[in-house]
PDB file of N, CA and C in Angstrom:
ATOM      1  N   UNK A   9      87.589  98.840  74.851  1.00 85.00           N
ATOM      2  CA  UNK A   9      88.795  99.530  75.401  1.00 85.00           C
ATOM      3  C   UNK A   9      90.048  99.030  75.205  1.00 85.00           C
ATOM      4  N   UNK A  10      91.044  99.798  75.411  1.00 87.00           N
ATOM      5  CA  UNK A  10      92.553  99.432  74.978  1.00 87.00           C
ATOM      6  C   UNK A  10      92.661  99.922  76.510  1.00 87.00           C
ATOM      7  N   UNK A  11      94.256  99.340  76.561  1.00 88.00           N
ATOM      8  CA  UNK A  11      94.462  99.248  77.805  1.00 88.00           C
ATOM      9  C   UNK A  11      94.910 100.495  78.303  1.00 88.00           C
ATOM     10  N   UNK A  12      95.202 101.365  77.395  1.00 92.00           N
ATOM     11  CA  UNK A  12      95.391 102.601  77.236  1.00 92.00           C
ATOM     12  C   UNK A  12      94.558 103.733  77.558  1.00 92.00           C
ATOM     13  N   UNK A  13      93.391 103.223  77.207  1.00 91.00           N
ATOM     14  CA  UNK A  13      92.103 103.911  77.358  1.00 91.00           C
ATOM     15  C   UNK A  13      91.801 103.469  79.077  1.00 91.00           C
ATOM     16  N   UNK A  14      91.962 102.248  79.187  1.00 90.00           N
ATOM     17  CA  UNK A  14      91.685 101.785  80.712  1.00 90.00           C
ATOM     18  C   UNK A  14      92.795 102.830  81.334  1.00 90.00           C
ATOM     19  N   UNK A  15      93.517 102.891  81.343  1.00 93.00           N
ATOM     20  CA  UNK A  15      94.591 103.259  82.363  1.00 93.00           C
ATOM     21  C   UNK A  15      94.752 104.606  82.539  1.00 93.00           C
ATOM     22  N   UNK A  16      94.057 105.716  81.515  1.00 94.00           N
ATOM     23  CA  UNK A  16      93.412 106.581  81.736  1.00 94.00           C
ATOM     24  C   UNK A  16      92.436 107.573  82.365  1.00 94.00           C
ATOM     25  N   UNK A  17      91.240 106.192  82.257  1.00 91.00           N
ATOM     26  CA  UNK A  17      90.570 106.191  83.011  1.00 91.00           C
ATOM     27  C   UNK A  17      90.364 105.885  84.408  1.00 91.00           C
ATOM     28  N   UNK A  18      91.310 105.161  84.753  1.00 92.00           N
ATOM     29  CA  UNK A  18      91.400 104.734  85.899  1.00 92.00           C
ATOM     30  C   UNK A  18      92.501 105.914  87.005  1.00 92.00           C
ATOM     31  N   UNK A  19      93.089 106.820  85.873  1.00 93.00           N
ATOM     32  CA  UNK A  19      93.900 107.833  86.371  1.00 93.00           C
ATOM     33  C   UNK A  19      93.167 108.697  87.600  1.00 93.00           C
ATOM     34  N   UNK A  20      92.439 109.099  87.294  1.00 91.00           N
ATOM     35  CA  UNK A  20      91.525 110.081  88.669  1.00 91.00           C
ATOM     36  C   UNK A  20      91.290 109.195  89.897  1.00 91.00           C
ATOM     37  N   UNK A  21      91.249 107.965  89.628  1.00 91.00           N
ATOM     38  CA  UNK A  21      90.879 107.200  91.346  1.00 91.00           C
ATOM     39  C   UNK A  21      92.328 107.667  91.696  1.00 91.00           C
ATOM     40  N   UNK A  22      93.240 107.173  90.744  1.00 93.00           N
ATOM     41  CA  UNK A  22      94.956 107.101  91.747  1.00 93.00           C
ATOM     42  C   UNK A  22      94.929 108.464  92.233  1.00 93.00           C
ATOM     43  N   UNK A  23      94.482 109.460  91.382  1.00 92.00           N
ATOM     44  CA  UNK A  23      94.732 111.196  91.428  1.00 92.00           C
ATOM     45  C   UNK A  23      94.274 111.260  92.875  1.00 92.00           C
ATOM     46  N   UNK A  24      92.819 111.360  93.258  1.00 90.00           N
ATOM     47  CA  UNK A  24      92.363 111.170  93.992  1.00 90.00           C
ATOM     48  C   UNK A  24      92.741 110.245  95.669  1.00 90.00           C
ATOM     49  N   UNK A  25      93.126 109.320  95.382  1.00 91.00           N
ATOM     50  CA  UNK A  25      93.111 108.012  96.698  1.00 91.00           C
ATOM     51  C   UNK A  25      94.626 107.972  96.624  1.00 91.00           C
ATOM     52  N   UNK A  26      95.445 108.587  96.202  1.00 93.00           N
ATOM     53  CA  UNK A  26      96.923 108.257  96.507  1.00 93.00           C
ATOM     54  C   UNK A  26      97.453 109.830  96.548  1.00 93.00           C
ATOM     55  N   UNK A  27      98.280 110.246  97.381  1.00 92.00           N
ATOM     56  CA  UNK A  27      98.856 111.537  97.801  1.00 92.00           C
ATOM     57  C   UNK A  27     100.074 111.580  96.306  1.00 92.00           C
ATOM     58  N   UNK A  28     100.368 112.992  96.387  1.00 94.00           N
ATOM     59  CA  UNK A  28     101.600 113.289  95.311  1.00 94.00           C
ATOM     60  C   UNK A  28     103.086 112.482  95.712  1.00 94.00           C
ATOM     61  N   UNK A  29     103.317 112.042  96.425  1.00 93.00           N
ATOM     62  CA  UNK A  29     104.149 111.664  97.218  1.00 93.00           C
ATOM     63  C   UNK A  29     104.189 110.195  96.951  1.00 93.00           C
ATOM     64  N   UNK A  30     102.713 109.255  97.128  1.00 93.00           N
ATOM     65  CA  UNK A  30     102.534 108.285  96.786  1.00 93.00           C
ATOM     66  C   UNK A  30     102.564 107.782  95.278  1.00 93.00           C
ATOM     67  N   UNK A  31     102.174 108.607  94.583  1.00 93.00           N
ATOM     68  CA  UNK A  31     102.036 108.281  93.321  1.00 93.00           C
ATOM     69  C   UNK A  31     103.220 108.842  92.328  1.00 93.00           C
ATOM     70  N   UNK A  32     104.081 109.622  92.909  1.00 93.00           N
ATOM     71  CA  UNK A  32     105.588 110.087  92.378  1.00 93.00           C
ATOM     72  C   UNK A  32     106.358 108.659  92.265  1.00 93.00           C
ATOM     73  N   UNK A  33     106.750 107.695  91.412  1.00 85.00           N
ATOM     74  CA  UNK A  33     107.496 106.682  91.248  1.00 85.00           C
ATOM     75  C   UNK A  33     105.905 105.908  90.712  1.00 85.00           C
ATOM     76  N   UNK A  34     105.128 105.783  90.597  1.00 94.00           N
ATOM     77  CA  UNK A  34     103.976 104.587  90.561  1.00 94.00           C
ATOM     78  C   UNK A  34     103.905 104.033  89.718  1.00 94.00           C
ATOM     79  N   UNK A  35     103.824 103.158  89.274  1.00 94.00           N
ATOM     80  CA  UNK A  35     104.136 102.416  87.974  1.00 94.00           C
ATOM     81  C   UNK A  35     102.435 101.305  88.074  1.00 94.00           C
ATOM     82  N   UNK A  36     101.457 101.758  87.096  1.00 95.00           N
ATOM     83  CA  UNK A  36     100.628 101.074  86.768  1.00 95.00           C
ATOM     84  C   UNK A  36     100.116 100.467  85.460  1.00 95.00           C
ATOM     85  N   UNK A  37     100.126  98.864  85.068  1.00 92.00           N
ATOM     86  CA  UNK A  37      99.790  98.529  83.896  1.00 92.00           C
ATOM     87  C   UNK A  37      99.057  97.421  83.931  1.00 92.00           C
ATOM     88  N   UNK A  38      98.320  96.988  82.743  1.00 91.00           N
ATOM     89  CA  UNK A  38      96.972  95.859  82.670  1.00 91.00           C
ATOM     90  C   UNK A  38      98.096  94.329  82.408  1.00 91.00           C
ATOM     91  N   UNK A  39      97.649  93.729  82.832  1.00 88.00           N
ATOM     92  CA  UNK A  39      98.387  92.238  82.647  1.00 88.00           C
ATOM     93  C   UNK A  39      97.175  91.567  81.888  1.00 88.00           C
ATOM     94  N   UNK A  40      97.465  90.593  80.978  1.00 82.00           N
ATOM     95  CA  UNK A  40      96.488  89.680  80.892  1.00 82.00           C
ATOM     96  C   UNK A  40      96.990  88.139  81.684  1.00 82.00           C
ATOM     97  N   UNK A  41      95.870  87.652  81.864  1.00 78.00           N
ATOM     98  CA  UNK A  41      95.836  86.422  82.724  1.00 78.00           C
ATOM     99  C   UNK A  41      95.422  85.328  81.828  1.00 78.00           C
ATOM    100  N   UNK A  42      96.516  83.821  81.859  1.00 69.00           N
ATOM    101  CA  UNK A  42      96.307  83.112  80.568  1.00 69.00           C
ATOM    102  C   UNK A  42      96.655  81.994  81.417  1.00 69.00           C
ATOM    103  N   UNK A  43      96.049  81.234  81.238  1.00 62.00           N
ATOM    104  CA  UNK A  43      96.633  79.968  82.267  1.00 62.00           C
ATOM    105  C   UNK A  43      97.653  79.125  81.376  1.00 62.00           C
ATOM    106  N   UNK A  44      97.428  79.293  80.196  1.00 61.00           N
ATOM    107  CA  UNK A  44      98.652  78.554  79.145  1.00 61.00           C
ATOM    108  C   UNK A  44      99.966  79.041  78.953  1.00 61.00           C
ATOM    109  N   UNK A  45      99.582  80.385  79.498  1.00 63.00           N
ATOM    110  CA  UNK A  45     101.358  81.579  79.217  1.00 63.00           C
ATOM    111  C   UNK A  45     101.819  82.318  80.091  1.00 63.00           C
ATOM    112  N   UNK A  46     102.441  82.579  80.551  1.00 58.00           N
ATOM    113  CA  UNK A  46     103.309  83.246  81.366  1.00 58.00           C
ATOM    114  C   UNK A  46     102.478  84.948  81.342  1.00 58.00           C
ATOM    115  N   UNK A  47     102.062  85.278  82.406  1.00 66.00           N
ATOM    116  CA  UNK A  47     101.290  86.381  82.740  1.00 66.00           C
ATOM    117  C   UNK A  47     101.997  87.429  81.805  1.00 66.00           C
ATOM    118  N   UNK A  48     101.651  88.345  81.014  1.00 67.00           N
ATOM    119  CA  UNK A  48     102.860  89.575  79.791  1.00 67.00           C
ATOM    120  C   UNK A  48     102.013  90.831  80.219  1.00 67.00           C
ATOM    121  N   UNK A  49     102.853  91.661  80.519  1.00 76.00           N
ATOM    122  CA  UNK A  49     101.956  93.324  80.195  1.00 76.00           C
ATOM    123  C   UNK A  49     101.413  93.258  78.512  1.00 76.00           C
ATOM    124  N   UNK A  50     100.534  94.254  78.641  1.00 81.00           N
ATOM    125  CA  UNK A  50      99.328  94.160  77.553  1.00 81.00           C
ATOM    126  C   UNK A  50     100.079  95.995  77.061  1.00 81.00           C
ATOM    127  N   UNK A  51     100.303  95.633  75.894  1.00 83.00           N
ATOM    128  CA  UNK A  51     100.354  96.765  75.388  1.00 83.00           C
ATOM    129  C   UNK A  51      99.260  97.950  75.471  1.00 83.00           C
ATOM    130  N   UNK A  52      99.774  99.059  75.201  1.00 85.00           N
ATOM    131  CA  UNK A  52      98.654 100.205  75.493  1.00 85.00           C
ATOM    132  C   UNK A  52      97.630 100.029  74.343  1.00 85.00           C
ATOM    133  N   UNK A  53      97.933 100.075  73.098  1.00 87.00           N
ATOM    134  CA  UNK A  53      96.910  99.756  72.003  1.00 87.00           C
ATOM    135  C   UNK A  53      95.903  98.397  72.065  1.00 87.00           C
ATOM    136  N   UNK A  54      96.337  97.539  73.098  1.00 84.00           N
ATOM    137  CA  UNK A  54      95.937  96.606  72.779  1.00 84.00           C
ATOM    138  C   UNK A  54      94.388  96.496  73.477  1.00 84.00           C
ATOM    139  N   UNK A  55      93.488  95.498  73.216  1.00 82.00           N
ATOM    140  CA  UNK A  55      91.896  95.928  73.586  1.00 82.00           C
ATOM    141  C   UNK A  55      91.862  94.653  74.837  1.00 82.00           C
ATOM    142  N   UNK A  56      91.133  95.140  75.842  1.00 80.00           N
ATOM    143  CA  UNK A  56      91.052  94.389  77.242  1.00 80.00           C
ATOM    144  C   UNK A  56      89.772  94.050  77.161  1.00 80.00           C
ATOM    145  N   UNK A  57      88.902  94.275  76.273  1.00 70.00           N
ATOM    146  CA  UNK A  57      87.446  93.988  76.601  1.00 70.00           C
ATOM    147  C   UNK A  57      87.399  92.393  75.414  1.00 70.00           C
ATOM    148  N   UNK A  58      88.571  91.998  74.595  1.00 62.00           N
ATOM    149  CA  UNK A  58      88.367  90.394  74.346  1.00 62.00           C
ATOM    150  C   UNK A  58      89.258  89.638  74.988  1.00 62.00           C
ATOM    151  N   UNK A  59      89.227  89.808  76.007  1.00 63.00           N
ATOM    152  CA  UNK A  59      90.435  89.212  77.178  1.00 63.00           C
ATOM    153  C   UNK A  59      90.218  89.006  78.544  1.00 63.00           C
ATOM    154  N   UNK A  60      90.943  88.314  79.003  1.00 78.00           N
ATOM    155  CA  UNK A  60      90.973  88.172  80.644  1.00 78.00           C
ATOM    156  C   UNK A  60      92.080  89.031  81.318  1.00 78.00           C
ATOM    157  N   UNK A  61      91.837  90.182  81.740  1.00 84.00           N
ATOM    158  CA  UNK A  61      93.032  90.798  82.157  1.00 84.00           C
ATOM    159  C   UNK A  61      92.894  91.691  83.577  1.00 84.00           C
ATOM    160  N   UNK A  62      93.993  92.188  84.306  1.00 88.00           N
ATOM    161  CA  UNK A  62      93.840  92.970  85.830  1.00 88.00           C
ATOM    162  C   UNK A  62      94.668  94.029  85.550  1.00 88.00           C
ATOM    163  N   UNK A  63      94.843  94.809  86.344  1.00 92.00           N
ATOM    164  CA  UNK A  63      95.489  96.046  86.437  1.00 92.00           C
ATOM    165  C   UNK A  63      95.883  95.547  87.743  1.00 92.00           C
ATOM    166  N   UNK A  64      97.512  96.239  87.352  1.00 93.00           N
ATOM    167  CA  UNK A  64      98.307  95.360  88.750  1.00 93.00           C
ATOM    168  C   UNK A  64      99.329  97.217  88.687  1.00 93.00           C
ATOM    169  N   UNK A  65      99.748  97.189  89.792  1.00 96.00           N
ATOM    170  CA  UNK A  65     100.562  98.660  90.757  1.00 96.00           C
ATOM    171  C   UNK A  65     101.857  97.990  91.215  1.00 96.00           C
ATOM    172  N   UNK A  66     102.820  99.204  91.364  1.00 96.00           N
ATOM    173  CA  UNK A  66     103.754  99.067  91.910  1.00 96.00           C
ATOM    174  C   UNK A  66     103.601 100.672  92.829  1.00 96.00           C
ATOM    175  N   UNK A  67     103.438 100.633  94.036  1.00 96.00           N
ATOM    176  CA  UNK A  67     103.635 102.025  94.950  1.00 96.00           C
ATOM    177  C   UNK A  67     104.090 102.047  95.970  1.00 96.00           C
ATOM    178  N   UNK A  68     105.384 103.198  95.809  1.00 93.00           N
ATOM    179  CA  UNK A  68     106.350 103.224  97.293  1.00 93.00           C
ATOM    180  C   UNK A  68     106.744 101.724  97.605  1.00 93.00           C
ATOM    181  N   UNK A  69     107.449 100.934  96.387  1.00 94.00           N
ATOM    182  CA  UNK A  69     107.931  99.676  96.769  1.00 94.00           C
ATOM    183  C   UNK A  69     107.270  98.341  96.826  1.00 94.00           C
ATOM    184  N   UNK A  70     105.456  98.531  96.703  1.00 95.00           N
ATOM    185  CA  UNK A  70     104.807  97.469  97.498  1.00 95.00           C
ATOM    186  C   UNK A  70     103.984  97.267  95.860  1.00 95.00           C
ATOM    187  N   UNK A  71     103.830  96.113  95.781  1.00 95.00           N
ATOM    188  CA  UNK A  71     103.208  95.582  95.150  1.00 95.00           C
ATOM    189  C   UNK A  71     101.395  95.328  95.012  1.00 95.00           C
ATOM    190  N   UNK A  72     100.569  95.518  94.002  1.00 95.00           N
ATOM    191  CA  UNK A  72      99.035  95.456  94.533  1.00 95.00           C
ATOM    192  C   UNK A  72      98.604  95.232  93.068  1.00 95.00           C
ATOM    193  N   UNK A  73      97.438  94.899  92.271  1.00 93.00           N
ATOM    194  CA  UNK A  73      96.502  94.825  91.498  1.00 93.00           C
ATOM    195  C   UNK A  73      95.044  94.942  91.861  1.00 93.00           C
ATOM    196  N   UNK A  74      94.548  94.608  90.703  1.00 92.00           N
ATOM    197  CA  UNK A  74      93.224  94.352  91.038  1.00 92.00           C
ATOM    198  C   UNK A  74      92.574  93.222  90.158  1.00 92.00           C
ATOM    199  N   UNK A  75      91.502  92.376  90.897  1.00 82.00           N
ATOM    200  CA  UNK A  75      91.268  91.361  90.167  1.00 82.00           C
ATOM    201  C   UNK A  75      90.316  91.541  88.964  1.00 82.00           C
ATOM    202  N   UNK A  76      90.337  90.532  88.538  1.00 75.00           N
ATOM    203  CA  UNK A  76      89.812  90.376  86.824  1.00 75.00           C
ATOM    204  C   UNK A  76      89.087  90.958  86.606  1.00 75.00           C
ATOM    205  N   UNK A  77      89.125  92.164  85.585  1.00 81.00           N
ATOM    206  CA  UNK A  77      88.452  93.233  85.220  1.00 81.00           C
ATOM    207  C   UNK A  77      87.233  92.129  84.290  1.00 81.00           C
ATOM    208  N   UNK A  78      85.921  92.891  84.494  1.00 81.00           N
ATOM    209  CA  UNK A  78      84.981  92.608  83.540  1.00 81.00           C
ATOM    210  C   UNK A  78      84.691  93.868  82.659  1.00 81.00           C
ATOM    211  N   UNK A  79      84.712  94.108  81.544  1.00 79.00           N
ATOM    212  CA  UNK A  79      84.638  95.235  80.236  1.00 79.00           C
ATOM    213  C   UNK A  79      83.199  95.455  80.587  1.00 79.00           C
ATOM    214  N   UNK A  80      82.321  94.070  80.143  1.00 81.00           N
ATOM    215  CA  UNK A  80      80.893  93.669  79.888  1.00 81.00           C
ATOM    216  C   UNK A  80      80.128  94.497  80.792  1.00 81.00           C
ATOM    217  N   UNK A  81      80.889  94.573  82.304  1.00 83.00           N
ATOM    218  CA  UNK A  81      79.817  95.394  83.190  1.00 83.00           C
ATOM    219  C   UNK A  81      79.935  96.888  82.708  1.00 83.00           C
ATOM    220  N   UNK A  82      80.652  96.926  82.022  1.00 85.00           N
ATOM    221  CA  UNK A  82      80.828  99.143  81.724  1.00 85.00           C
ATOM    222  C   UNK A  82      81.963  99.449  82.780  1.00 85.00           C
ATOM    223  N   UNK A  83      82.057 100.553  82.165  1.00 86.00           N
ATOM    224  CA  UNK A  83      83.307 101.752  82.463  1.00 86.00           C
ATOM    225  C   UNK A  83      83.056 101.914  84.111  1.00 86.00           C
ATOM    226  N   UNK A  84      82.209 102.393  84.926  1.00 87.00           N
ATOM    227  CA  UNK A  84      81.672 102.492  85.732  1.00 87.00           C
ATOM    228  C   UNK A  84      81.648 101.451  87.053  1.00 87.00           C
ATOM    229  N   UNK A  85      81.403 100.558  86.682  1.00 87.00           N
ATOM    230  CA  UNK A  85      81.527  98.888  87.318  1.00 87.00           C
ATOM    231  C   UNK A  85      83.222  98.825  87.647  1.00 87.00           C
ATOM    232  N   UNK A  86      83.773  99.023  86.231  1.00 86.00           N
ATOM    233  CA  UNK A  86      85.391  98.701  86.709  1.00 86.00           C
ATOM    234  C   UNK A  86      85.894  99.516  87.113  1.00 86.00           C
ATOM    235  N   UNK A  87      85.823 100.796  87.138  1.00 88.00           N
ATOM    236  CA  UNK A  87      86.161 101.865  87.750  1.00 88.00           C
ATOM    237  C   UNK A  87      86.026 101.361  89.480  1.00 88.00           C
ATOM    238  N   UNK A  88      84.700 100.855  90.195  1.00 89.00           N
ATOM    239  CA  UNK A  88      84.242 100.786  91.132  1.00 89.00           C
ATOM    240  C   UNK A  88      85.095  99.340  91.738  1.00 89.00           C
ATOM    241  N   UNK A  89      85.461  98.506  90.732  1.00 89.00           N
ATOM    242  CA  UNK A  89      85.963  97.616  91.433  1.00 89.00           C
ATOM    243  C   UNK A  89      87.786  97.521  91.464  1.00 89.00           C
ATOM    244  N   UNK A  90      88.031  98.727  90.897  1.00 91.00           N
ATOM    245  CA  UNK A  90      89.427  98.830  90.807  1.00 91.00           C
ATOM    246  C   UNK A  90      89.671  99.678  92.101  1.00 91.00           C
ATOM    247  N   UNK A  91      88.643 100.710  92.324  1.00 91.00           N
ATOM    248  CA  UNK A  91      88.917 101.758  93.536  1.00 91.00           C
ATOM    249  C   UNK A  91      89.217 100.586  94.601  1.00 91.00           C
ATOM    250  N   UNK A  92      88.062  99.845  94.644  1.00 90.00           N
ATOM    251  CA  UNK A  92      88.126  98.807  96.237  1.00 90.00           C
ATOM    252  C   UNK A  92      88.862  98.170  96.118  1.00 90.00           C
ATOM    253  N   UNK A  93      90.239  97.588  94.979  1.00 93.00           N
ATOM    254  CA  UNK A  93      90.814  96.872  95.391  1.00 93.00           C
ATOM    255  C   UNK A  93      91.920  97.805  96.118  1.00 93.00           C
ATOM    256  N   UNK A  94      91.896  98.976  95.042  1.00 94.00           N
ATOM    257  CA  UNK A  94      93.328  99.824  95.681  1.00 94.00           C
ATOM    258  C   UNK A  94      92.906 100.368  97.033  1.00 94.00           C
ATOM    259  N   UNK A  95      91.661 100.407  97.377  1.00 92.00           N
ATOM    260  CA  UNK A  95      91.512 100.646  99.056  1.00 92.00           C
ATOM    261  C   UNK A  95      92.155  99.629  99.916  1.00 92.00           C
ATOM    262  N   UNK A  96      91.842  98.561  99.429  1.00 91.00           N
ATOM    263  CA  UNK A  96      92.162  97.426 100.260  1.00 91.00           C
ATOM    264  C   UNK A  96      93.812  97.386 100.093  1.00 91.00           C
ATOM    265  N   UNK A  97      94.370  97.569  98.813  1.00 94.00           N
ATOM    266  CA  UNK A  97      95.688  98.136  99.052  1.00 94.00           C
ATOM    267  C   UNK A  97      96.283  98.645 100.073  1.00 94.00           C
ATOM    268  N   UNK A  98      95.785 100.114  99.802  1.00 93.00           N
ATOM    269  CA  UNK A  98      96.065 101.421 100.770  1.00 93.00           C
ATOM    270  C   UNK A  98      96.283 100.729 102.438  1.00 93.00           C
ATOM    271  N   UNK A  99      94.687 100.136 102.684  1.00 91.00           N
ATOM    272  CA  UNK A  99      94.878  99.997 104.101  1.00 91.00           C
ATOM    273  C   UNK A  99      95.798  98.705 104.873  1.00 91.00           C
ATOM    274  N   UNK A 100      96.276  98.243 103.587  1.00 92.00           N
ATOM    275  CA  UNK A 100      97.198  97.377 104.196  1.00 92.00           C
ATOM    276  C   UNK A 100      98.727  97.220 103.752  1.00 92.00           C
ATOM    277  N   UNK A 101      98.988  98.328 103.328  1.00 93.00           N
ATOM    278  CA  UNK A 101     100.155  99.078 102.831  1.00 93.00           C
ATOM    279  C   UNK A 101     101.158  99.187 104.097  1.00 93.00           C
ATOM    280  N   UNK A 102     102.371  99.093 103.911  1.00 91.00           N
ATOM    281  CA  UNK A 102     103.251 100.253 105.056  1.00 91.00           C
ATOM    282  C   UNK A 102     103.331 101.699 104.673  1.00 91.00           C
ATOM    283  N   UNK A 103     102.926 102.262 103.579  1.00 86.00           N
ATOM    284  CA  UNK A 103     102.526 103.963 103.653  1.00 86.00           C
ATOM    285  C   UNK A 103     101.035 104.188 103.916  1.00 86.00           C
ATOM    286  N   UNK A 104     100.059 103.349 103.876  1.00 80.00           N
ATOM    287  CA  UNK A 104      99.130 103.812 104.002  1.00 80.00           C
ATOM    288  C   UNK A 104      98.005 102.725 105.205  1.00 80.00           C
ATOM    289  N   UNK A 105      98.975 101.902 105.996  1.00 80.00           N
ATOM    290  CA  UNK A 105      98.028 101.026 106.962  1.00 80.00           C
ATOM    291  C   UNK A 105      96.947 101.488 107.775  1.00 80.00           C
ATOM    292  N   UNK A 106      95.836 101.084 107.751  1.00 75.00           N
ATOM    293  CA  UNK A 106      94.505 101.033 108.071  1.00 75.00           C
ATOM    294  C   UNK A 106      93.848 102.453 107.990  1.00 75.00           C
ATOM    295  N   UNK A 107      94.307 103.292 106.995  1.00 74.00           N
ATOM    296  CA  UNK A 107      93.615 104.291 106.351  1.00 74.00           C
ATOM    297  C   UNK A 107      92.580 104.209 105.291  1.00 74.00           C
ATOM    298  N   UNK A 108      91.530 104.719 105.307  1.00 72.00           N
ATOM    299  CA  UNK A 108      90.453 104.571 104.695  1.00 72.00           C
ATOM    300  C   UNK A 108      90.200 106.131 103.549  1.00 72.00           C
ATOM    301  N   UNK A 109      90.777 105.582 102.723  1.00 74.00           N
ATOM    302  CA  UNK A 109      90.229 106.859 101.163  1.00 74.00           C
ATOM    303  C   UNK A 109      89.537 106.729 100.441  1.00 74.00           C
ATOM    304  N   UNK A 110      88.425 107.027 100.771  1.00 70.00           N
ATOM    305  CA  UNK A 110      86.806 107.074 100.007  1.00 70.00           C
ATOM    306  C   UNK A 110      87.449 107.978  98.556  1.00 70.00           C
ATOM    307  N   UNK A 111      87.510 107.081  97.523  1.00 62.00           N
ATOM    308  CA  UNK A 111      87.145 108.554  96.290  1.00 62.00           C
ATOM    309  C   UNK A 111      85.806 108.664  96.144  1.00 62.00           C
ATOM    310  N   UNK A 112      85.741 110.181  95.680  1.00 61.00           N
ATOM    311  CA  UNK A 112      84.028 110.468  95.282  1.00 61.00           C
ATOM    312  C   UNK A 112      83.449 109.054  94.414  1.00 61.00           C
ATOM    313  N   UNK A 113      82.210 109.640  94.334  1.00 60.00           N
ATOM    314  CA  UNK A 113      81.336 108.968  93.429  1.00 60.00           C
ATOM    315  C   UNK A 113      81.351 109.213  92.607  1.00 60.00           C
ATOM    316  N   UNK A 114      81.618 107.871  91.698  1.00 52.00           N
ATOM    317  CA  UNK A 114      81.860 107.584  90.119  1.00 52.00           C
ATOM    318  C   UNK A 114      80.680 107.212  89.446  1.00 52.00           C
ATOM    319  N   UNK A 115      79.332 107.919  89.738  1.00 46.00           N
ATOM    320  CA  UNK A 115      77.789 107.673  89.040  1.00 46.00           C
ATOM    321  C   UNK A 115      77.901 108.955  88.077  1.00 46.00           C
TER     322      UNK A 115
END
């Protein structure tokens, strides 16, 4: 799976959990995790299933992200992990403090 394909897969999660106002100006990207080098964004055509990576986002001026992706667990588990991290981020953000915004079933 490429970074672009991953972000396309995650699009519905962001669309369901964030309001149009929150999505306006939102920026989502994939970064590689490398202990030897600075963290750098991954190009949309670069594969994420053979490297350590995470999804990062900036929503309404607040930065967040999802922990290390595990592509070997399959797309559904990656979606669940990202949506869980996004829910935590929303509940701790200034714009969604304390809110529970559960997406629909991904299965």
